[in-house]
């Protein structure tokens, strides 16, 4: 029920005219007393400023924007606020956050919504609060503008890149642990000895030598040519005159690109004369980092479409055609106006889940329009299509089209043969061809470059065609099941350093070659070696799970820690509860029949394992340690 207004409720964040107040924000990085996932938790109350409108009145306006909310009933304003905040937190990007809870108190309700990035989640809650207050005052509220700000905030976070987010989401769906290592700037998937760390599609199991080799485009191209693979003829130059000389030798049209580069920046295709080449050379040089020497590739420009072939773990999994951005005239609008209109489309939101980026206007675009005797101020006749670039760069607004099921078997074999020469989890092979349905052996097919850290969202969410679940292919490379990503975990609600060491000793007697990590409020250990205890408890847990040698983890999570920080991980193989209070029973929240649960209530003992329950009473002077130590074998 809606909490009663009370003079005891102090105004914290509310303005004088606000009907509601929200306060006591806390972000949990994992399961907590209020939700079984990472969450933003806050308190919600009614102020003394006036009576809120009926729940139905708020719902009638909110459900215009989120009609799915109208299908439920709400016992309090707090419940409606929580559900609304949960929906808005998806940011119109179909983010996978959908869990929420409300815990009523005498003077407020404690709300929890699933959240990963604390700053974005908190800003979302404030936006929803402003929306409720605007409804109460019968004022308009620009929710779309607010969501645009929130989308950008999330995108700028460590979780907001399309590749990283798609991997995090896939891991969550597969129950594979994933968390960010702030000091290292890496994502970790899995625990202990079963972990994999990485940045986007580059992982610690990749060869850094092979990864670096792919950035040396000239050497990599020569290597592919030695193996007999089709690569364009060309050379590397450092001056404009050198570029012109190479173009004369191999013949126009040519493609120009920096040796060191990514995302198609500084690349110009289909250069047809010396004037175009001079401009293309300058663009390539501009894209080269100041720390790198001027080295520019000039090579034959092959006629055809731009394709990306993707291999994961040496196997072909996806192909995408990439087309340059275009606009279609209406007989009235300028190209600049058509671009602005195109950029307002939902699919061009430029978010971690949008299929298209916004069209970028720059010098390269203006030059290409000039070649077509056009400019940004030109009005295009109705139904005429004008391509805006020569290069199909997706980050500049290009269009991705799935081509996976159209690839000729010879081209699949070609991609896999190339991938076999690189110890890389993901390998992107950029080619130009008339069609991937035609064998590369029939000519007019060229490998443009190899990418060691390819983006994958173009395959997962192409602008046209079917999705290919590349994140699943990547995660399956490391983990065929969620169990393979984990190590055994034993969780206590309370345990002393002495008993913790006794437990470590008992396990080492049975597994002397194991590395065991253990932490309680008073100590941190790797086997019997004591380590420095961080004042942030969950940092200690993360440090142990980050250890690539760890075979087993033992952790104490008492009420004090659960309320203050929540848990770092989800699920335990064995849970030992010694006279638990209500908060500590959340340790049982995700138990399965395969887990072992030992509970002591006074002198009464309950043991659950493999679907059976055993109960008995401790004898006089019988230590509780004797009970759970004999159960550890079920975990090992």
Short mmCIF file of N, CA and C in Angstrom, two decimals, residues 220-233 257 299-300 302 309 410-411 413-415 417-418 429-433 436 438-450:
data_model
loop_
_atom_site.label_atom_id
_atom_site.label_comp_id
_atom_site.label_asym_id
_atom_site.label_seq_id
_atom_site.Cartn_x
_atom_site.Cartn_y
_atom_site.Cartn_z
N UNK A 220 51.12 -7.54 -43.69
CA UNK A 220 50.03 -8.51 -43.68
C UNK A 220 49.57 -8.81 -45.11
N UNK A 221 49.50 -7.77 -45.92
CA UNK A 221 49.12 -7.94 -47.32
C UNK A 221 50.14 -8.81 -48.07
N UNK A 222 51.42 -8.57 -47.82
CA UNK A 222 52.47 -9.36 -48.47
C UNK A 222 52.38 -10.82 -48.03
N UNK A 223 52.07 -11.03 -46.75
CA UNK A 223 51.94 -12.39 -46.22
C UNK A 223 50.79 -13.12 -46.91
N UNK A 224 49.66 -12.46 -47.05
CA UNK A 224 48.51 -13.08 -47.71
C UNK A 224 48.82 -13.38 -49.17
N UNK A 225 49.56 -12.46 -49.82
CA UNK A 225 49.93 -12.70 -51.22
C UNK A 225 50.83 -13.91 -51.34
N UNK A 226 51.76 -14.07 -50.39
CA UNK A 226 52.66 -15.23 -50.39
C UNK A 226 51.88 -16.54 -50.29
N UNK A 227 50.78 -16.50 -49.52
CA UNK A 227 49.96 -17.69 -49.36
C UNK A 227 49.05 -17.94 -50.56
N UNK A 228 49.05 -17.02 -51.51
CA UNK A 228 48.25 -17.21 -52.72
C UNK A 228 46.87 -16.64 -52.64
N UNK A 229 46.60 -15.82 -51.62
CA UNK A 229 45.28 -15.23 -51.49
C UNK A 229 45.20 -13.95 -52.32
N UNK A 230 44.01 -13.60 -52.82
CA UNK A 230 43.87 -12.44 -53.72
C UNK A 230 43.95 -11.10 -52.97
N UNK A 231 45.01 -10.34 -53.23
CA UNK A 231 45.15 -9.01 -52.64
C UNK A 231 45.44 -8.02 -53.76
N UNK A 232 45.01 -6.77 -53.62
CA UNK A 232 45.25 -5.77 -54.66
C UNK A 232 46.75 -5.45 -54.79
N UNK A 233 47.15 -5.09 -56.00
CA UNK A 233 48.53 -4.68 -56.25
C UNK A 233 48.71 -3.23 -55.81
N UNK A 257 44.86 4.66 -48.32
CA UNK A 257 44.54 4.51 -46.90
C UNK A 257 45.82 4.52 -46.08
N UNK A 299 46.86 1.41 -53.73
CA UNK A 299 46.68 0.10 -54.36
C UNK A 299 45.50 0.13 -55.31
N UNK A 300 45.42 -0.90 -56.14
CA UNK A 300 44.31 -1.00 -57.09
C UNK A 300 42.97 -0.93 -56.37
N UNK A 302 39.41 -2.08 -56.45
CA UNK A 302 38.64 -3.15 -57.11
C UNK A 302 37.17 -2.76 -57.19
N UNK A 309 33.80 -10.47 -43.86
CA UNK A 309 33.68 -11.88 -43.50
C UNK A 309 34.21 -12.03 -42.08
N UNK A 410 33.52 -21.62 -51.60
CA UNK A 410 34.94 -21.28 -51.80
C UNK A 410 35.34 -20.07 -50.96
N UNK A 411 34.43 -19.14 -50.81
CA UNK A 411 34.74 -17.94 -50.03
C UNK A 411 34.77 -18.22 -48.53
N UNK A 413 35.71 -21.15 -47.31
CA UNK A 413 36.99 -21.85 -47.14
C UNK A 413 38.14 -20.85 -47.13
N UNK A 414 38.07 -19.86 -48.01
CA UNK A 414 39.10 -18.81 -48.06
C UNK A 414 39.20 -18.10 -46.71
N UNK A 415 38.07 -17.70 -46.16
CA UNK A 415 38.07 -16.99 -44.87
C UNK A 415 38.65 -17.86 -43.76
N UNK A 417 40.69 -20.44 -44.12
CA UNK A 417 42.11 -20.67 -44.37
C UNK A 417 42.95 -19.50 -43.87
N UNK A 418 42.44 -18.29 -44.07
CA UNK A 418 43.15 -17.11 -43.56
C UNK A 418 43.15 -17.12 -42.04
N UNK A 429 37.63 -10.07 -42.02
CA UNK A 429 38.32 -10.02 -43.31
C UNK A 429 37.49 -9.13 -44.23
N UNK A 430 38.05 -7.98 -44.59
CA UNK A 430 37.35 -7.04 -45.47
C UNK A 430 37.71 -7.33 -46.92
N UNK A 431 36.70 -7.53 -47.74
CA UNK A 431 36.93 -7.84 -49.15
C UNK A 431 36.03 -6.97 -50.02
N UNK A 432 36.45 -6.80 -51.26
CA UNK A 432 35.61 -6.16 -52.27
C UNK A 432 35.36 -7.19 -53.36
N UNK A 433 34.10 -7.35 -53.73
CA UNK A 433 33.72 -8.34 -54.75
C UNK A 433 32.40 -7.92 -55.37
N UNK A 436 29.37 -12.08 -53.06
CA UNK A 436 29.95 -13.18 -52.29
C UNK A 436 29.38 -14.52 -52.73
N UNK A 438 29.55 -15.55 -55.63
CA UNK A 438 30.45 -16.01 -56.68
C UNK A 438 31.82 -16.34 -56.08
N UNK A 439 32.44 -17.44 -56.51
CA UNK A 439 33.73 -17.86 -55.98
C UNK A 439 34.81 -16.82 -56.23
N UNK A 440 35.68 -16.66 -55.25
CA UNK A 440 36.80 -15.72 -55.40
C UNK A 440 37.74 -16.15 -56.53
N UNK A 441 37.70 -17.42 -56.88
CA UNK A 441 38.60 -17.94 -57.91
C UNK A 441 38.23 -17.45 -59.31
N UNK A 442 37.03 -16.88 -59.43
CA UNK A 442 36.58 -16.38 -60.73
C UNK A 442 37.00 -14.94 -61.00
N UNK A 443 37.81 -14.37 -60.08
CA UNK A 443 38.36 -13.04 -60.31
C UNK A 443 37.50 -11.91 -59.78
N UNK A 444 38.04 -10.67 -59.90
CA UNK A 444 37.39 -9.45 -59.39
C UNK A 444 37.00 -9.60 -57.92
N UNK A 445 37.95 -10.10 -57.16
CA UNK A 445 37.76 -10.32 -55.72
C UNK A 445 39.07 -9.93 -55.06
N UNK A 446 39.02 -9.04 -54.09
CA UNK A 446 40.25 -8.61 -53.45
C UNK A 446 40.10 -8.50 -51.95
N UNK A 447 41.11 -8.98 -51.21
CA UNK A 447 41.15 -8.82 -49.75
C UNK A 447 41.74 -7.44 -49.46
N UNK A 448 40.98 -6.61 -48.80
CA UNK A 448 41.41 -5.23 -48.56
C UNK A 448 42.23 -5.13 -47.28
N UNK A 449 41.76 -5.77 -46.20
CA UNK A 449 42.54 -5.78 -44.97
C UNK A 449 41.99 -6.81 -43.99
N UNK A 450 42.81 -7.07 -42.96
CA UNK A 450 42.46 -8.00 -41.89
C UNK A 450 42.29 -7.20 -40.61
#
